[in-house]
mmCIF file of C-alpha atoms in Angstrom:
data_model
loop_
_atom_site.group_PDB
_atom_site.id
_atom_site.type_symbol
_atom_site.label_atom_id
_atom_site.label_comp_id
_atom_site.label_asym_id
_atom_site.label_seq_id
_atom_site.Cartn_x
_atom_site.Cartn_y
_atom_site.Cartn_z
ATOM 1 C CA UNK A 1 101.919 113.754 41.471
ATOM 2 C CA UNK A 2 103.647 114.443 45.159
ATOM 3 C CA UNK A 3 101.678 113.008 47.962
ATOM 4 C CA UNK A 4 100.682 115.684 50.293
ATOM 5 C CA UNK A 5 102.793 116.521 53.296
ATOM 6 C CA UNK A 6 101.621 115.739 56.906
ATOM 7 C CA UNK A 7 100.246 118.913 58.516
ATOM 8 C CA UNK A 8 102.861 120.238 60.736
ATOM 9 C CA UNK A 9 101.165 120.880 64.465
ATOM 10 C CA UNK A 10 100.865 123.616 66.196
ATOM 11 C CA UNK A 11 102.982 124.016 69.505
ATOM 12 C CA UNK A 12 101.014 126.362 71.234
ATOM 13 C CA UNK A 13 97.602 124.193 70.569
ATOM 14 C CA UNK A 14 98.900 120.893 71.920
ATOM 15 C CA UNK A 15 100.478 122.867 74.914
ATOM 16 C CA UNK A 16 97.045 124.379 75.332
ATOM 17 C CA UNK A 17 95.490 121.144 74.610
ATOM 18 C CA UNK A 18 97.442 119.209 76.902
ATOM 19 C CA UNK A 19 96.344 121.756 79.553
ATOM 20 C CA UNK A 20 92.999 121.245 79.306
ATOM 21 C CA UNK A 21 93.252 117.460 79.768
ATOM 22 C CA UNK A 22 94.659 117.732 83.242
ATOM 23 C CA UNK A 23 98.444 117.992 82.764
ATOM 24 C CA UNK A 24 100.320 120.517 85.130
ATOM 25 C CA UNK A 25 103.469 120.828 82.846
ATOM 26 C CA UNK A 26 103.751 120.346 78.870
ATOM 27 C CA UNK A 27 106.810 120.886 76.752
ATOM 28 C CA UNK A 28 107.972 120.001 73.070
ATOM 29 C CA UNK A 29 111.345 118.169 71.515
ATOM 30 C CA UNK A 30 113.370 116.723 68.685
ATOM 31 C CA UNK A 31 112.403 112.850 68.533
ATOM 32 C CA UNK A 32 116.039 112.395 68.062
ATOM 33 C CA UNK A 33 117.779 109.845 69.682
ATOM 34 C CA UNK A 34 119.028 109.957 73.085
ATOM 35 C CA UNK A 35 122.482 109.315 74.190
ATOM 36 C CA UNK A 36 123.359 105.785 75.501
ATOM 37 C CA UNK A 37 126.366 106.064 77.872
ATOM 38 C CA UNK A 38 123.808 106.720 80.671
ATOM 39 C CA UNK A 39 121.408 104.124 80.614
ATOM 40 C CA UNK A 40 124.129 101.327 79.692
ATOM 41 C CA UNK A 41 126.940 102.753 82.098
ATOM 42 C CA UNK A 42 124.157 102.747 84.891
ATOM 43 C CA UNK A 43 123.028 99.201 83.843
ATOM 44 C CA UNK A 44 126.269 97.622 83.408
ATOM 45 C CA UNK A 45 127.394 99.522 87.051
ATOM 46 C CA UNK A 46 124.616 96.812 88.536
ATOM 47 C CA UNK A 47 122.908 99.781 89.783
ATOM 48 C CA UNK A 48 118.900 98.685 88.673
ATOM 49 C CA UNK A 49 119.192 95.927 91.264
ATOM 50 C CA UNK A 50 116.997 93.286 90.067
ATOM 51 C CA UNK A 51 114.954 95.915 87.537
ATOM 52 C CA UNK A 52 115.644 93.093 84.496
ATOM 53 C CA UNK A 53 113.019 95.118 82.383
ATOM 54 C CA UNK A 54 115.063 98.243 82.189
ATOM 55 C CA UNK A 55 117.816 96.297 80.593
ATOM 56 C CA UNK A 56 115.677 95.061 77.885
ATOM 57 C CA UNK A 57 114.615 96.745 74.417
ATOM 58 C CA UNK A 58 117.734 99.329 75.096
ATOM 59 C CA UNK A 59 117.467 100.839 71.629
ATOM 60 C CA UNK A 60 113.812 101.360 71.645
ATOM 61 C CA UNK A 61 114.060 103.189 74.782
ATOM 62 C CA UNK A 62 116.646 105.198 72.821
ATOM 63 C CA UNK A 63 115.270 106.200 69.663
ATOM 64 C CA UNK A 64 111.531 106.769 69.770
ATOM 65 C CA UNK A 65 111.777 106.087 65.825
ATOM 66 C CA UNK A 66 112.175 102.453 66.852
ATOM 67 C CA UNK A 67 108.624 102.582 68.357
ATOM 68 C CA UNK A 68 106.635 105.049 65.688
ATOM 69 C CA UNK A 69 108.067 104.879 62.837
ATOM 70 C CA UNK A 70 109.240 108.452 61.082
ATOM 71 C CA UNK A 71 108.585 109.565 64.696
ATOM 72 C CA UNK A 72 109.284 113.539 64.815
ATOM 73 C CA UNK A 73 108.235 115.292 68.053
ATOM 74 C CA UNK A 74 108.004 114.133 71.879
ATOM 75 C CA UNK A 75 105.362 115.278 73.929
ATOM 76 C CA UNK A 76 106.700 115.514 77.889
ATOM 77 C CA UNK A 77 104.205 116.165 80.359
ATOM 78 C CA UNK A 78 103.722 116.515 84.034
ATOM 79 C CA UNK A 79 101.352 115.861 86.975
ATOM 80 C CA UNK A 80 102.153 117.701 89.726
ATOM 81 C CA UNK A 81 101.084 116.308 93.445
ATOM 82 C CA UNK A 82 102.326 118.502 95.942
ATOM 83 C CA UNK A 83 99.458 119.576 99.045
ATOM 84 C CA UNK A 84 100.820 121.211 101.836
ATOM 85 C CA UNK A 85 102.019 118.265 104.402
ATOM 86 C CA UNK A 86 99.804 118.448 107.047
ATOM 87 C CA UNK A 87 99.961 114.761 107.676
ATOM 88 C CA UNK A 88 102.998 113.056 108.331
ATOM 89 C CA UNK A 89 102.872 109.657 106.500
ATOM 90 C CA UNK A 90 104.949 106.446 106.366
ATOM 91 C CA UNK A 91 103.810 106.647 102.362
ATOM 92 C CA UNK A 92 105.661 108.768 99.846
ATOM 93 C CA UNK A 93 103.388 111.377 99.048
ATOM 94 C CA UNK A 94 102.880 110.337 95.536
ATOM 95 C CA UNK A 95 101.361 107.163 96.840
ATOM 96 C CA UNK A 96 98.817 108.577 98.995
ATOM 97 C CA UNK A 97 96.159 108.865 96.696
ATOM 98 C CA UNK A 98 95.461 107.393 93.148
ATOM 99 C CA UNK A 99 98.056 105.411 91.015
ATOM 100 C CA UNK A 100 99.679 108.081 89.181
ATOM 101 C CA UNK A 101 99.631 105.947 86.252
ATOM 102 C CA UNK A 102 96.002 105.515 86.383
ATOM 103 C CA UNK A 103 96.436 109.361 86.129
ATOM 104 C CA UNK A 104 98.339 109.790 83.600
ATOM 105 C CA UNK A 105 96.937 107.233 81.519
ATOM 106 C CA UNK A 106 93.263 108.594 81.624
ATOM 107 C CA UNK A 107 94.434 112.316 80.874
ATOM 108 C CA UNK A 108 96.611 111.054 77.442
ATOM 109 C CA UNK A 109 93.646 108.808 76.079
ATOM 110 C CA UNK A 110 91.953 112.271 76.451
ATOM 111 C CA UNK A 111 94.972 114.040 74.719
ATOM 112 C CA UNK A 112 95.869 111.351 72.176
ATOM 113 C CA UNK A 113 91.705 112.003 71.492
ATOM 114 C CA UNK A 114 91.795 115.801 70.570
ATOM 115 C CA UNK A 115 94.866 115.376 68.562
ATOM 116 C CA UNK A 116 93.787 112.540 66.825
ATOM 117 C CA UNK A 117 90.525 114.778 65.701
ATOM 118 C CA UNK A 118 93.246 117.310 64.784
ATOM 119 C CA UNK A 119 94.818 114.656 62.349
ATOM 120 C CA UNK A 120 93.596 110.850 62.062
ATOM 121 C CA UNK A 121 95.913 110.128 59.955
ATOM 122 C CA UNK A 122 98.855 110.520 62.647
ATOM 123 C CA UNK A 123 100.474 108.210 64.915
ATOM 124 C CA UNK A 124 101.065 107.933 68.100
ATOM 125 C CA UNK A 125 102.466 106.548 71.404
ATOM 126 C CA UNK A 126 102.051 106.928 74.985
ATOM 127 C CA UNK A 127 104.177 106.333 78.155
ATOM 128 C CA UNK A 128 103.988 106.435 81.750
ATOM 129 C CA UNK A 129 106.885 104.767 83.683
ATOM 130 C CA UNK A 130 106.710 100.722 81.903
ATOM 131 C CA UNK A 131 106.625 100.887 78.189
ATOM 132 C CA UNK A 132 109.292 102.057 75.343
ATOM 133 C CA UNK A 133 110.498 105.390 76.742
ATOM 134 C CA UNK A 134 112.603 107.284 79.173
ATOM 135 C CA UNK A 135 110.435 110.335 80.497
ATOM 136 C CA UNK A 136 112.938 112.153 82.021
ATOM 137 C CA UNK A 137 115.637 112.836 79.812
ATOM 138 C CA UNK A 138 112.670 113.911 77.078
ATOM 139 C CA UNK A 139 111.717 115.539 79.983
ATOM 140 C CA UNK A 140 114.807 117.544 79.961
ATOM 141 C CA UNK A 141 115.508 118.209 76.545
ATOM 142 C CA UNK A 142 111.283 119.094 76.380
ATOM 143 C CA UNK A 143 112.589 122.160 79.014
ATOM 144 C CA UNK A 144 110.590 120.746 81.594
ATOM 145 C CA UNK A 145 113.147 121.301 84.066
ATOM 146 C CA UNK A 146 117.030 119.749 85.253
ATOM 147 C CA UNK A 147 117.879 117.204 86.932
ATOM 148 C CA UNK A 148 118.622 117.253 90.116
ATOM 149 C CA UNK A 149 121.913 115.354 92.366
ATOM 150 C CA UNK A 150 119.260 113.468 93.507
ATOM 151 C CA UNK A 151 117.870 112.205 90.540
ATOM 152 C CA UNK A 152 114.705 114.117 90.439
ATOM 153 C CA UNK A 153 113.634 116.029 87.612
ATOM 154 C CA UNK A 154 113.788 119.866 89.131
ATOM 155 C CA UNK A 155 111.258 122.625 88.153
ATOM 156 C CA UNK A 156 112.376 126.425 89.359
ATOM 157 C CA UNK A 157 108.396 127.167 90.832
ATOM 158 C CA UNK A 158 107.233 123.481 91.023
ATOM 159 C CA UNK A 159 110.001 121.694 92.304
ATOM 160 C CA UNK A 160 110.118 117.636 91.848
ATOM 161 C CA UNK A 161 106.850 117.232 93.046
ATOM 162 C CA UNK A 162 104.964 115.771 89.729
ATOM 163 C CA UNK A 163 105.073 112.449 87.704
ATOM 164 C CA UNK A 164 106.032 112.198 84.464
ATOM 165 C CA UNK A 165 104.356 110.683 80.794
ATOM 166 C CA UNK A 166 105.693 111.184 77.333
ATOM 167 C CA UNK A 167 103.968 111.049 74.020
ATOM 168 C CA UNK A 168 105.722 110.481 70.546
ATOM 169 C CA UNK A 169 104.113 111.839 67.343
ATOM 170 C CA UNK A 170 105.066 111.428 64.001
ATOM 171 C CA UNK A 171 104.570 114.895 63.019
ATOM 172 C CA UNK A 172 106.645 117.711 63.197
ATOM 173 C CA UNK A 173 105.372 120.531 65.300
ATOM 174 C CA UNK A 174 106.187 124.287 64.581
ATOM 175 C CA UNK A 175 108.119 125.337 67.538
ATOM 176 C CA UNK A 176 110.347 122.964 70.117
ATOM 177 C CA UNK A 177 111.390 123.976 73.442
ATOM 178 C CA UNK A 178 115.307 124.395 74.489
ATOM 179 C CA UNK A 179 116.264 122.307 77.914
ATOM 180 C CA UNK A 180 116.743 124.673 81.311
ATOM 181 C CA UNK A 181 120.106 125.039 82.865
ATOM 182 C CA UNK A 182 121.068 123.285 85.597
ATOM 183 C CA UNK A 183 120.184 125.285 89.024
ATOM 184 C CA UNK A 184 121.554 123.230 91.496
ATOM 185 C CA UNK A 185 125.097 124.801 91.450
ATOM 186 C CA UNK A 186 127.278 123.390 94.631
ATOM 187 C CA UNK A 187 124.186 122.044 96.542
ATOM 188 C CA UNK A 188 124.259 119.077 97.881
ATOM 189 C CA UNK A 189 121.797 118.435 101.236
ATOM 190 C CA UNK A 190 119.845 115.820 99.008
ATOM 191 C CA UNK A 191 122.862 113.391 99.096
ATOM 192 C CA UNK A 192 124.069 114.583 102.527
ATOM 193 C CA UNK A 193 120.753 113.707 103.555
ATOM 194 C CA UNK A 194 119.815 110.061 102.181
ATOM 195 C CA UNK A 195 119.849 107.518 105.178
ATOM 196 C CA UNK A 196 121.242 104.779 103.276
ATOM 197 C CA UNK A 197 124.189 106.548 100.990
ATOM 198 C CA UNK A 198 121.860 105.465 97.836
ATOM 199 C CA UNK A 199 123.591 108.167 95.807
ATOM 200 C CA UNK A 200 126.637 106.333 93.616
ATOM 201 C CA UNK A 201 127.369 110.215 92.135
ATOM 202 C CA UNK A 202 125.485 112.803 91.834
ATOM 203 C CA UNK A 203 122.216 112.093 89.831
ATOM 204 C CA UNK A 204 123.168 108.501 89.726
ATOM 205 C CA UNK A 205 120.792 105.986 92.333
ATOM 206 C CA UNK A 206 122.411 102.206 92.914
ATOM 207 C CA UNK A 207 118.815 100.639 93.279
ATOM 208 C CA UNK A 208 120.720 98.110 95.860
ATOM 209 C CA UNK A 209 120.867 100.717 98.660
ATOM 210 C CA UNK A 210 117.444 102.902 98.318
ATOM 211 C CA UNK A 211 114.942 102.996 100.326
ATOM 212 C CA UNK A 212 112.485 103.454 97.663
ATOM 213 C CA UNK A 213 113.494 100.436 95.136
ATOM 214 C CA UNK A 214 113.451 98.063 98.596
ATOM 215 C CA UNK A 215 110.350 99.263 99.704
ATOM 216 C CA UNK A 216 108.367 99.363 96.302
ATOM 217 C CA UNK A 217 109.964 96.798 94.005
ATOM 218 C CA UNK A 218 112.240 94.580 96.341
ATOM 219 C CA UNK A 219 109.886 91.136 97.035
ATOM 220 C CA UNK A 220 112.123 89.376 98.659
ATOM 221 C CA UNK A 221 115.104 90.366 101.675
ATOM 222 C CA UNK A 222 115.840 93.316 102.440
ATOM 223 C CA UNK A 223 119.482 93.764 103.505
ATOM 224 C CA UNK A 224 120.382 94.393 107.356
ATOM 225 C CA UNK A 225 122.602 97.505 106.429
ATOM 226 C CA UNK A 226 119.531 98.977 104.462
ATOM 227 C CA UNK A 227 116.962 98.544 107.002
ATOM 228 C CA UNK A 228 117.932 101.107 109.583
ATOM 229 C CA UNK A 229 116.815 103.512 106.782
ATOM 230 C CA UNK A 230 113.168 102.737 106.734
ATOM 231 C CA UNK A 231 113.159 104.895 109.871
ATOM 232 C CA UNK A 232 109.585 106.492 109.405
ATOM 233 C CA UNK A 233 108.758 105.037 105.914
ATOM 234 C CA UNK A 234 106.667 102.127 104.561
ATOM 235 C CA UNK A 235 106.690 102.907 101.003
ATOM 236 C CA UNK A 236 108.849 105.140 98.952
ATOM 237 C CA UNK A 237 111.042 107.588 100.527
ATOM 238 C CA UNK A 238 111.278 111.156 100.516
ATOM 239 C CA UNK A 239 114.164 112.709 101.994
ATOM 240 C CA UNK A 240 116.068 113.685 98.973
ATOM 241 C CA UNK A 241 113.031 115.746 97.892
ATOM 242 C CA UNK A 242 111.839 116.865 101.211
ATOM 243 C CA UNK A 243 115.552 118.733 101.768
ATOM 244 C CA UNK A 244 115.428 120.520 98.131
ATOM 245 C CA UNK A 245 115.710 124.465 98.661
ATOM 246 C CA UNK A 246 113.222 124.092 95.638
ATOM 247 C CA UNK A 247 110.691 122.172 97.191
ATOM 248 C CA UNK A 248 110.861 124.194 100.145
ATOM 249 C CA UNK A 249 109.781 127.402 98.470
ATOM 250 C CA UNK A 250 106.117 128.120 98.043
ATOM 251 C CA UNK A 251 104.677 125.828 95.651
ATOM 252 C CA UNK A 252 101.461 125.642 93.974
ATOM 253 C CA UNK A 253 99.133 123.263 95.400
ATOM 254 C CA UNK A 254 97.520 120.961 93.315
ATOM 255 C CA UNK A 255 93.505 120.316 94.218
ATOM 256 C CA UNK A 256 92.877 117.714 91.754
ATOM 257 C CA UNK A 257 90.935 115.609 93.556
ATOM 258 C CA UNK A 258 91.901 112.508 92.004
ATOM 259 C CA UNK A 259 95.001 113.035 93.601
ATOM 260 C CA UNK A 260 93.808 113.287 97.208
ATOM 261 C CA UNK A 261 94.954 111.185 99.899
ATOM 262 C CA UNK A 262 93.403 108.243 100.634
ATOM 263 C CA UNK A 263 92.875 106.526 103.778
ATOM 264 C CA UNK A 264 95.157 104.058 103.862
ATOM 265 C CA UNK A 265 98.196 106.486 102.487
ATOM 266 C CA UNK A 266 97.534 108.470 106.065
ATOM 267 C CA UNK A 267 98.191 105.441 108.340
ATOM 268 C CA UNK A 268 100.565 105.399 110.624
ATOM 269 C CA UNK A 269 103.647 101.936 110.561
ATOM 270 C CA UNK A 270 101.719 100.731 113.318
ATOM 271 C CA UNK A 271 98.192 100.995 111.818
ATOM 272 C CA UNK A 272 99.807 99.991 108.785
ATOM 273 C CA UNK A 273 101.213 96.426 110.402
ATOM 274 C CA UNK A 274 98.240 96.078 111.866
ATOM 275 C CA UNK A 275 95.801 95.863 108.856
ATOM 276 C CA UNK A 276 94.231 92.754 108.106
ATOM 277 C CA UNK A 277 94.066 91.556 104.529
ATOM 278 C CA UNK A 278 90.689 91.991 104.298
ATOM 279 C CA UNK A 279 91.249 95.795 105.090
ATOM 280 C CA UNK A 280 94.259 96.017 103.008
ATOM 281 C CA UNK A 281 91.959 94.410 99.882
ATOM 282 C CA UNK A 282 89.477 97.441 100.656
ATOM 283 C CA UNK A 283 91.620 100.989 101.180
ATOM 284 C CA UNK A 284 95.409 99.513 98.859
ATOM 285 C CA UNK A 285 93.224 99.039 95.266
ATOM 286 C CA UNK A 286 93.624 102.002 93.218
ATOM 287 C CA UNK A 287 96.865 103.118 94.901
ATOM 288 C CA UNK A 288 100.620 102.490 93.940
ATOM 289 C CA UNK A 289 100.735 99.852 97.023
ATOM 290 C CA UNK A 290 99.579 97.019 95.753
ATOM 291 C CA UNK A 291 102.586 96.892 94.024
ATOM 292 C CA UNK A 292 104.386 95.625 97.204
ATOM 293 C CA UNK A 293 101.279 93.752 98.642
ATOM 294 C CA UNK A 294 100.020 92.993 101.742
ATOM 295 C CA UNK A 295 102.844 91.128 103.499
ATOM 296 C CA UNK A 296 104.929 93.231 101.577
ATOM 297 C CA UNK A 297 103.437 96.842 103.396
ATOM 298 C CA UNK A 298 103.418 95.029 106.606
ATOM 299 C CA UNK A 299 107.116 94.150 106.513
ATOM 300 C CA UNK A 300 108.256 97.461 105.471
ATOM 301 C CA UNK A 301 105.662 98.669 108.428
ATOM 302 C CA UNK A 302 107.888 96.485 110.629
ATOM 303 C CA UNK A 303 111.324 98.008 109.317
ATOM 304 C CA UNK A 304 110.063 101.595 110.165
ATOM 305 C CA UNK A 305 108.675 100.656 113.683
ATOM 306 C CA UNK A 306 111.801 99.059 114.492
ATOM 307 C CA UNK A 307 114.255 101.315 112.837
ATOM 308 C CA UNK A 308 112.834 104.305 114.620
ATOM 309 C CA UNK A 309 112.422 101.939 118.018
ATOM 310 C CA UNK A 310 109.073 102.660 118.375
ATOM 311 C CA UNK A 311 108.819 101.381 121.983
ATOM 312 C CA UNK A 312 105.222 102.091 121.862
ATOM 313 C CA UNK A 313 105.050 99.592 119.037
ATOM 314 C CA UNK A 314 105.930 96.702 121.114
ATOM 315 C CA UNK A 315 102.722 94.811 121.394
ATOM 316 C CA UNK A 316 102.451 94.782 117.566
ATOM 317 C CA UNK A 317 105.866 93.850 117.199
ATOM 318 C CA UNK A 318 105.411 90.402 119.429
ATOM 319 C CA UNK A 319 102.042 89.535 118.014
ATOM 320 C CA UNK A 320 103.223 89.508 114.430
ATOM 321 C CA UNK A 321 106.215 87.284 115.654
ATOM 322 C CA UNK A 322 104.038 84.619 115.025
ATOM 323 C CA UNK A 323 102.055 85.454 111.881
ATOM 324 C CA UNK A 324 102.440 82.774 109.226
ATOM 325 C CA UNK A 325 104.267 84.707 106.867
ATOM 326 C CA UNK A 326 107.749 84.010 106.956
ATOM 327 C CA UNK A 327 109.054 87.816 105.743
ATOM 328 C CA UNK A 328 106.806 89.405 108.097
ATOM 329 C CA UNK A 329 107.535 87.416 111.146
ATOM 330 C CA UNK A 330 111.340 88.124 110.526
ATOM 331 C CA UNK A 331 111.032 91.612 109.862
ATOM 332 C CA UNK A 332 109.085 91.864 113.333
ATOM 333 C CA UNK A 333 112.111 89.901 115.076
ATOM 334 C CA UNK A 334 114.261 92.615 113.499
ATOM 335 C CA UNK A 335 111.962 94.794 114.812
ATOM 336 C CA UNK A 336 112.327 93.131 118.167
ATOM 337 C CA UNK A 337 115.974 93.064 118.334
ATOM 338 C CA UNK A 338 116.209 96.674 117.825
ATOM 339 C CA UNK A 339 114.096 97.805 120.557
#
């Protein structure tokens, strides 16, 4: 006697599904291997800096069959994040308020849930930014959007403002969606516009000259060419995305509160190299800035105040000449020097 088949899913209900746990953007493809000349030619290029995790466990970030077995459909999704910028802020704007991951991660338990009660018998896996998968490209081929010279994953009415998740099932679903053309045509302000030349080709980031990697990721010096660039920002970096014809057009505001600004993503550099630890410890958990620390915000606070020679800045500058750690009393006599 045949075993019975697996139920094959229905597209529109995990769309729908997906929806209703909080996602902003939800699209369906192939689990079928992804090509490898990007990921290796970028790796072997040196362009992940010191990112040693992206070179490991290449093929399971390939072939989501590696990681569920008899794994048939990808499930891309999307927070989007973008509020109208009434604040200016040293902190990317999807830093300001909760970890995105946090985000994502509550909103697929809920997802994975109501599937799961669809089918117990099916497996999955789940993926926001650190495990066994490559969002964006499944984001691509899921027709979530193109991506951009700068990188960015580009949505014709949302722009790049939203995070990204994936989720692999080993069931087939009844309808896939078919990847959007590229819209950028002979536009190029986003790599006009980077401060620090970051851009190696278009859609191609060397990790060694962004602002973001250096101000998120990079623990220890930052190098004196790159620094210059921090002009304004303390974490992450924007520009690319800010100049975007597409983000420029009327977008649709997100209100999830989750994703509010907090305090401590509206301070200024100076308020910013200013905080104590004990304030950092209260307003950073919860956020993406942890990630760089305490000493680490406060240096990068120092970059920004002295690449934009905040004059006004001066009396922090001096007084954190002298504070007892050793990357944030030489990023202030950077500071210094360029006043």
């Amino acid at each position: 006697m045949n075993a019975p088949q697996p139920a094959v899913l229905s597209a529109d209900c995990i769309k729908e599904t997906a929806k209703a746990c909080g996602f902003s953007l939800v699209g369906l493809a192939r689990a079928e291997p992804l090509p490898a000349a990007p990921l290796r030619d970028w790796l072997a290029a040196g362009h992940a800096a010191d990112l040693g995790w992206m070179g490991k466990n290449v093929e399971e970030r390939l072939d989501p069959a590696r990681v569920v077995p008899n794994a048939r459909t990808v499930v891309a999704l999307a927070i989007a994040y973008h509020r109208p910028d009434d604040e200016r802020s040293p902190i990317a704007r999807y830093a300001r308020g909760r970890d995105y991951h946090y985000a994502h991660r509550d909103r697929l338990k809920k997802l994975r849930k109501r599937l799961m009660a669809l089918d117990p018998s099916m497996r999955t896996y789940s993926c926001v930014d650190t495990g066994m998968a490559m969002e964006k490209p499944w984001a691509v081929r899921a027709g979530l959007g193109w991506v951009g010279k700068n990188g960015c994953l580009i949505h014709p009415q949302w722009g790049s403002w939203f995070t990204l998740s994936v989720l692999f099932l080993n069931r087939e679903a009844d309808a896939y969606d078919s990847p959007m053309a590229d819209q950028c045509g002979s536009c190029d302000k986003c790599l006009r516009a980077c401060p620090t030349k970051a851009f190696a080709a278009p859609q191609v980031v060397d990790c060694r000259k962004c602002i973001a990697y250096h101000s998120i990721e990079n623990q220890g010096p930052v190098p004196a060419e790159v620094r210059p660039g921090f002009r304004t920002r303390a974490f992450g970096c924007d520009v690319c995305q800010e100049v975007c014809p597409f983000n420029r057009r009327p977008l649709p505001a997100t209100q999830d509160p989750v994703l509010a600004p907090r305090p401590i993503g509206l301070l200024s550099p100076e308020q910013l190299a200013n905080l104590s630890e004990a304030e950092f410890a209260a307003l950073a958990p919860g956020t993406p800035l942890p990630r760089i620390g305490f000493h680490g915000l406060r240096r990068n606070a120092l970059f920004a105040l002295g690449a934009s020679r905040r004059q006004e800045a001066r009396a922090t500058i001096e007084r954190l000449l002298l504070d007892p750690e050793p990357s944030v009393a030489e990023a202030a006599q950077w500071a210094l020097g360029r006043l």
